[in-house]
Amino acid sequence: MDIVITEWALDSYLNLKRAKAFADSEYKNSIRPDVELLKDGIPSPHAQFQNSKFWGPGTDMSGKAIQHGYKMKWHNIGSGRVQLRLAVVILQGKSFLCQGYVKSNDFVDKREMAKLKIRIRDIAKGHYVYRGSL
């Protein structure tokens, strides 16, 4: 499966890096290799994707799963030991990386999932900026 890096993902990555949300070693040894596992498709043959603490559907304000929307999750990342999230859209046989964020509380998570719903719509219409692929 192709992994598409959107402008939203690149911008959020740069903002998280600037904020020192994660160390370079965490990115190289954990985050990037985990994201690259998406190449093997969904459903994934990798055990991490069976663990709800690592991978799961995005959910809206009412707790309903968002169609085509998912989250990758990392816990205790960076010197601040934050919960890092990556919103992913699986659509048209591709994985679209949408935005990374620090989940500081449930409100932040729900706000990011609201953004994800809009991004799913935009991706379906072809309205996104391609910044690369993995």
JSON list of C-alpha atoms in Angstrom, two decimals:
[
{"chain": "A", "resi": 1, "resn": "MET", "atom": "CA", "xyz": [0.00, 0.00, 0.00]},
{"chain": "A", "resi": 2, "resn": "ASP", "atom": "CA", "xyz": [1.30, 3.45, -0.90]},
{"chain": "A", "resi": 3, "resn": "ILE", "atom": "CA", "xyz": [1.83, 5.86, 1.99]},
{"chain": "A", "resi": 4, "resn": "VAL", "atom": "CA", "xyz": [1.08, 9.46, 0.99]},
{"chain": "A", "resi": 5, "resn": "ILE", "atom": "CA", "xyz": [2.55, 12.33, 2.99]},
{"chain": "A", "resi": 6, "resn": "THR", "atom": "CA", "xyz": [0.12, 15.23, 2.84]},
{"chain": "A", "resi": 7, "resn": "GLU", "atom": "CA", "xyz": [1.00, 18.85, 3.50]},
{"chain": "A", "resi": 8, "resn": "TRP", "atom": "CA", "xyz": [-1.03, 18.59, 6.73]},
{"chain": "A", "resi": 9, "resn": "ALA", "atom": "CA", "xyz": [1.22, 15.76, 7.92]},
{"chain": "A", "resi": 10, "resn": "LEU", "atom": "CA", "xyz": [4.43, 17.53, 6.95]},
{"chain": "A", "resi": 11, "resn": "ASP", "atom": "CA", "xyz": [3.36, 20.77, 8.66]},
{"chain": "A", "resi": 12, "resn": "SER", "atom": "CA", "xyz": [2.39, 18.97, 11.85]},
{"chain": "A", "resi": 13, "resn": "TYR", "atom": "CA", "xyz": [5.64, 16.95, 11.82]},
{"chain": "A", "resi": 14, "resn": "LEU", "atom": "CA", "xyz": [7.67, 20.16, 11.56]},
{"chain": "A", "resi": 15, "resn": "ASN", "atom": "CA", "xyz": [5.65, 21.79, 14.35]},
{"chain": "A", "resi": 16, "resn": "LEU", "atom": "CA", "xyz": [6.07, 18.75, 16.62]},
{"chain": "A", "resi": 17, "resn": "LYS", "atom": "CA", "xyz": [9.79, 18.59, 15.87]},
{"chain": "A", "resi": 18, "resn": "ARG", "atom": "CA", "xyz": [10.16, 22.32, 16.60]},
{"chain": "A", "resi": 19, "resn": "ALA", "atom": "CA", "xyz": [8.31, 21.80, 19.90]},
{"chain": "A", "resi": 20, "resn": "LYS", "atom": "CA", "xyz": [10.64, 18.87, 20.71]},
{"chain": "A", "resi": 21, "resn": "ALA", "atom": "CA", "xyz": [7.68, 16.54, 21.20]},
{"chain": "A", "resi": 22, "resn": "PHE", "atom": "CA", "xyz": [9.94, 13.61, 20.27]},
{"chain": "A", "resi": 23, "resn": "ALA", "atom": "CA", "xyz": [13.65, 12.92, 20.00]},
{"chain": "A", "resi": 24, "resn": "ASP", "atom": "CA", "xyz": [15.37, 12.21, 16.69]},
{"chain": "A", "resi": 25, "resn": "SER", "atom": "CA", "xyz": [16.19, 8.71, 17.95]},
{"chain": "A", "resi": 26, "resn": "GLU", "atom": "CA", "xyz": [12.50, 8.05, 18.75]},
{"chain": "A", "resi": 27, "resn": "TYR", "atom": "CA", "xyz": [11.56, 9.15, 15.25]},
{"chain": "A", "resi": 28, "resn": "LYS", "atom": "CA", "xyz": [14.23, 6.98, 13.57]},
{"chain": "A", "resi": 29, "resn": "ASN", "atom": "CA", "xyz": [13.83, 3.90, 15.79]},
{"chain": "A", "resi": 30, "resn": "SER", "atom": "CA", "xyz": [10.12, 3.82, 16.55]},
{"chain": "A", "resi": 31, "resn": "ILE", "atom": "CA", "xyz": [7.82, 6.32, 14.84]},
{"chain": "A", "resi": 32, "resn": "ARG", "atom": "CA", "xyz": [9.07, 6.07, 11.25]},
{"chain": "A", "resi": 33, "resn": "PRO", "atom": "CA", "xyz": [9.44, 2.26, 11.24]},
{"chain": "A", "resi": 34, "resn": "ASP", "atom": "CA", "xyz": [5.92, 1.92, 12.71]},
{"chain": "A", "resi": 35, "resn": "VAL", "atom": "CA", "xyz": [4.46, 4.19, 10.03]},
{"chain": "A", "resi": 36, "resn": "GLU", "atom": "CA", "xyz": [6.25, 2.24, 7.30]},
{"chain": "A", "resi": 37, "resn": "LEU", "atom": "CA", "xyz": [4.38, -0.89, 8.41]},
{"chain": "A", "resi": 38, "resn": "LEU", "atom": "CA", "xyz": [1.35, 0.63, 6.67]},
{"chain": "A", "resi": 39, "resn": "LYS", "atom": "CA", "xyz": [3.01, -0.42, 3.39]},
{"chain": "A", "resi": 40, "resn": "ASP", "atom": "CA", "xyz": [1.86, -3.98, 4.10]},
{"chain": "A", "resi": 41, "resn": "GLY", "atom": "CA", "xyz": [-1.78, -2.90, 3.97]},
{"chain": "A", "resi": 42, "resn": "ILE", "atom": "CA", "xyz": [-4.82, -2.91, 6.23]},
{"chain": "A", "resi": 43, "resn": "PRO", "atom": "CA", "xyz": [-5.74, -5.28, 7.73]},
{"chain": "A", "resi": 44, "resn": "SER", "atom": "CA", "xyz": [-2.10, -5.50, 8.69]},
{"chain": "A", "resi": 45, "resn": "PRO", "atom": "CA", "xyz": [-0.12, -8.69, 9.24]},
{"chain": "A", "resi": 46, "resn": "HIS", "atom": "CA", "xyz": [1.82, -6.94, 12.02]},
{"chain": "A", "resi": 47, "resn": "ALA", "atom": "CA", "xyz": [0.92, -7.65, 15.65]},
{"chain": "A", "resi": 48, "resn": "GLN", "atom": "CA", "xyz": [1.03, -3.95, 16.66]},
{"chain": "A", "resi": 49, "resn": "PHE", "atom": "CA", "xyz": [-2.06, -3.30, 14.57]},
{"chain": "A", "resi": 50, "resn": "GLN", "atom": "CA", "xyz": [-4.03, -5.78, 16.68]},
{"chain": "A", "resi": 51, "resn": "ASN", "atom": "CA", "xyz": [-3.23, -3.73, 19.80]},
{"chain": "A", "resi": 52, "resn": "SER", "atom": "CA", "xyz": [-5.79, -0.99, 20.46]},
{"chain": "A", "resi": 53, "resn": "LYS", "atom": "CA", "xyz": [-3.15, 0.96, 22.41]},
{"chain": "A", "resi": 54, "resn": "PHE", "atom": "CA", "xyz": [-1.22, 1.36, 19.12]},
{"chain": "A", "resi": 55, "resn": "TRP", "atom": "CA", "xyz": [-3.83, 1.39, 16.32]},
{"chain": "A", "resi": 56, "resn": "GLY", "atom": "CA", "xyz": [-7.51, 2.07, 16.22]},
{"chain": "A", "resi": 57, "resn": "PRO", "atom": "CA", "xyz": [-10.34, 3.86, 14.50]},
{"chain": "A", "resi": 58, "resn": "GLY", "atom": "CA", "xyz": [-10.77, 7.58, 14.88]},
{"chain": "A", "resi": 59, "resn": "THR", "atom": "CA", "xyz": [-13.95, 8.35, 16.79]},
{"chain": "A", "resi": 60, "resn": "ASP", "atom": "CA", "xyz": [-16.21, 11.38, 16.65]},
{"chain": "A", "resi": 61, "resn": "MET", "atom": "CA", "xyz": [-17.70, 13.37, 19.54]},
{"chain": "A", "resi": 62, "resn": "SER", "atom": "CA", "xyz": [-20.36, 10.70, 20.13]},
{"chain": "A", "resi": 63, "resn": "GLY", "atom": "CA", "xyz": [-17.80, 7.88, 20.15]},
{"chain": "A", "resi": 64, "resn": "LYS", "atom": "CA", "xyz": [-18.81, 6.56, 16.73]},
{"chain": "A", "resi": 65, "resn": "ALA", "atom": "CA", "xyz": [-16.02, 5.24, 14.49]},
{"chain": "A", "resi": 66, "resn": "ILE", "atom": "CA", "xyz": [-15.08, 7.57, 11.63]},
{"chain": "A", "resi": 67, "resn": "GLN", "atom": "CA", "xyz": [-15.21, 5.75, 8.31]},
{"chain": "A", "resi": 68, "resn": "HIS", "atom": "CA", "xyz": [-11.74, 5.60, 6.68]},
{"chain": "A", "resi": 69, "resn": "GLY", "atom": "CA", "xyz": [-10.15, 7.40, 9.69]},
{"chain": "A", "resi": 70, "resn": "TYR", "atom": "CA", "xyz": [-7.60, 5.83, 12.04]},
{"chain": "A", "resi": 71, "resn": "LYS", "atom": "CA", "xyz": [-5.04, 6.75, 14.68]},
{"chain": "A", "resi": 72, "resn": "MET", "atom": "CA", "xyz": [-1.55, 5.46, 15.36]},
{"chain": "A", "resi": 73, "resn": "LYS", "atom": "CA", "xyz": [-0.58, 5.97, 18.99]},
{"chain": "A", "resi": 74, "resn": "TRP", "atom": "CA", "xyz": [2.69, 6.19, 20.86]},
{"chain": "A", "resi": 75, "resn": "HIS", "atom": "CA", "xyz": [2.91, 6.59, 24.63]},
{"chain": "A", "resi": 76, "resn": "ASN", "atom": "CA", "xyz": [5.61, 8.25, 26.77]},
{"chain": "A", "resi": 77, "resn": "ILE", "atom": "CA", "xyz": [7.36, 9.92, 23.83]},
{"chain": "A", "resi": 78, "resn": "GLY", "atom": "CA", "xyz": [9.94, 12.68, 24.18]},
{"chain": "A", "resi": 79, "resn": "SER", "atom": "CA", "xyz": [11.33, 14.28, 27.29]},
{"chain": "A", "resi": 80, "resn": "GLY", "atom": "CA", "xyz": [7.81, 15.37, 28.24]},
{"chain": "A", "resi": 81, "resn": "ARG", "atom": "CA", "xyz": [6.65, 11.73, 28.02]},
{"chain": "A", "resi": 82, "resn": "VAL", "atom": "CA", "xyz": [3.65, 12.74, 25.89]},
{"chain": "A", "resi": 83, "resn": "GLN", "atom": "CA", "xyz": [1.04, 10.73, 24.04]},
{"chain": "A", "resi": 84, "resn": "LEU", "atom": "CA", "xyz": [1.78, 11.22, 20.35]},
{"chain": "A", "resi": 85, "resn": "ARG", "atom": "CA", "xyz": [-0.93, 10.51, 17.76]},
{"chain": "A", "resi": 86, "resn": "LEU", "atom": "CA", "xyz": [-0.91, 10.29, 13.97]},
{"chain": "A", "resi": 87, "resn": "ALA", "atom": "CA", "xyz": [-4.21, 10.55, 12.10]},
{"chain": "A", "resi": 88, "resn": "VAL", "atom": "CA", "xyz": [-4.29, 8.28, 9.05]},
{"chain": "A", "resi": 89, "resn": "VAL", "atom": "CA", "xyz": [-6.85, 7.98, 6.26]},
{"chain": "A", "resi": 90, "resn": "ILE", "atom": "CA", "xyz": [-7.15, 4.67, 4.41]},
{"chain": "A", "resi": 91, "resn": "LEU", "atom": "CA", "xyz": [-8.88, 5.43, 1.11]},
{"chain": "A", "resi": 92, "resn": "GLN", "atom": "CA", "xyz": [-8.53, 4.52, -2.55]},
{"chain": "A", "resi": 93, "resn": "GLY", "atom": "CA", "xyz": [-6.07, 1.75, -1.69]},
{"chain": "A", "resi": 94, "resn": "LYS", "atom": "CA", "xyz": [-3.64, 4.22, -0.08]},
{"chain": "A", "resi": 95, "resn": "SER", "atom": "CA", "xyz": [-2.66, 5.41, 3.39]},
{"chain": "A", "resi": 96, "resn": "PHE", "atom": "CA", "xyz": [-2.76, 9.19, 3.73]},
{"chain": "A", "resi": 97, "resn": "LEU", "atom": "CA", "xyz": [-0.81, 10.63, 6.66]},
{"chain": "A", "resi": 98, "resn": "CYS", "atom": "CA", "xyz": [-2.90, 13.59, 7.82]},
{"chain": "A", "resi": 99, "resn": "GLN", "atom": "CA", "xyz": [-1.71, 15.12, 11.06]},
{"chain": "A", "resi": 100, "resn": "GLY", "atom": "CA", "xyz": [0.39, 14.35, 14.06]},
{"chain": "A", "resi": 101, "resn": "TYR", "atom": "CA", "xyz": [-0.48, 15.80, 17.44]},
{"chain": "A", "resi": 102, "resn": "VAL", "atom": "CA", "xyz": [0.08, 15.49, 21.16]},
{"chain": "A", "resi": 103, "resn": "LYS", "atom": "CA", "xyz": [-2.95, 14.20, 22.97]},
{"chain": "A", "resi": 104, "resn": "SER", "atom": "CA", "xyz": [-2.93, 16.27, 26.13]},
{"chain": "A", "resi": 105, "resn": "ASN", "atom": "CA", "xyz": [-6.61, 15.59, 26.89]},
{"chain": "A", "resi": 106, "resn": "ASP", "atom": "CA", "xyz": [-9.76, 14.12, 25.35]},
{"chain": "A", "resi": 107, "resn": "PHE", "atom": "CA", "xyz": [-10.86, 17.50, 24.00]},
{"chain": "A", "resi": 108, "resn": "VAL", "atom": "CA", "xyz": [-7.70, 17.78, 21.89]},
{"chain": "A", "resi": 109, "resn": "ASP", "atom": "CA", "xyz": [-8.28, 14.27, 20.56]},
{"chain": "A", "resi": 110, "resn": "LYS", "atom": "CA", "xyz": [-11.90, 15.02, 19.59]},
{"chain": "A", "resi": 111, "resn": "ARG", "atom": "CA", "xyz": [-10.89, 18.30, 17.93]},
{"chain": "A", "resi": 112, "resn": "GLU", "atom": "CA", "xyz": [-8.24, 16.50, 15.86]},
{"chain": "A", "resi": 113, "resn": "MET", "atom": "CA", "xyz": [-10.78, 13.84, 14.88]},
{"chain": "A", "resi": 114, "resn": "ALA", "atom": "CA", "xyz": [-13.17, 16.61, 13.72]},
{"chain": "A", "resi": 115, "resn": "LYS", "atom": "CA", "xyz": [-10.34, 17.89, 11.49]},
{"chain": "A", "resi": 116, "resn": "LEU", "atom": "CA", "xyz": [-9.79, 14.35, 10.27]},
{"chain": "A", "resi": 117, "resn": "LYS", "atom": "CA", "xyz": [-13.40, 14.07, 9.10]},
{"chain": "A", "resi": 118, "resn": "ILE", "atom": "CA", "xyz": [-12.91, 17.19, 6.97]},
{"chain": "A", "resi": 119, "resn": "ARG", "atom": "CA", "xyz": [-9.64, 15.84, 5.60]},
{"chain": "A", "resi": 120, "resn": "ILE", "atom": "CA", "xyz": [-11.27, 12.54, 4.65]},
{"chain": "A", "resi": 121, "resn": "ARG", "atom": "CA", "xyz": [-13.82, 14.49, 2.62]},
{"chain": "A", "resi": 122, "resn": "ASP", "atom": "CA", "xyz": [-11.08, 16.59, 1.02]},
{"chain": "A", "resi": 123, "resn": "ILE", "atom": "CA", "xyz": [-8.95, 13.55, 0.15]},
{"chain": "A", "resi": 124, "resn": "ALA", "atom": "CA", "xyz": [-11.97, 11.81, -1.40]},
{"chain": "A", "resi": 125, "resn": "LYS", "atom": "CA", "xyz": [-12.44, 14.87, -3.64]},
{"chain": "A", "resi": 126, "resn": "GLY", "atom": "CA", "xyz": [-8.72, 15.01, -4.47]},
{"chain": "A", "resi": 127, "resn": "HIS", "atom": "CA", "xyz": [-8.29, 18.27, -2.54]},
{"chain": "A", "resi": 128, "resn": "TYR", "atom": "CA", "xyz": [-5.03, 17.75, -0.71]},
{"chain": "A", "resi": 129, "resn": "VAL", "atom": "CA", "xyz": [-1.40, 18.71, -1.29]},
{"chain": "A", "resi": 130, "resn": "TYR", "atom": "CA", "xyz": [0.95, 15.80, -1.97]},
{"chain": "A", "resi": 131, "resn": "ARG", "atom": "CA", "xyz": [4.32, 16.28, -0.27]},
{"chain": "A", "resi": 132, "resn": "GLY", "atom": "CA", "xyz": [5.85, 12.85, -0.82]},
{"chain": "A", "resi": 133, "resn": "SER", "atom": "CA", "xyz": [5.49, 9.18, -0.13]},
{"chain": "A", "resi": 134, "resn": "LEU", "atom": "CA", "xyz": [7.15, 6.50, 1.92]}
]
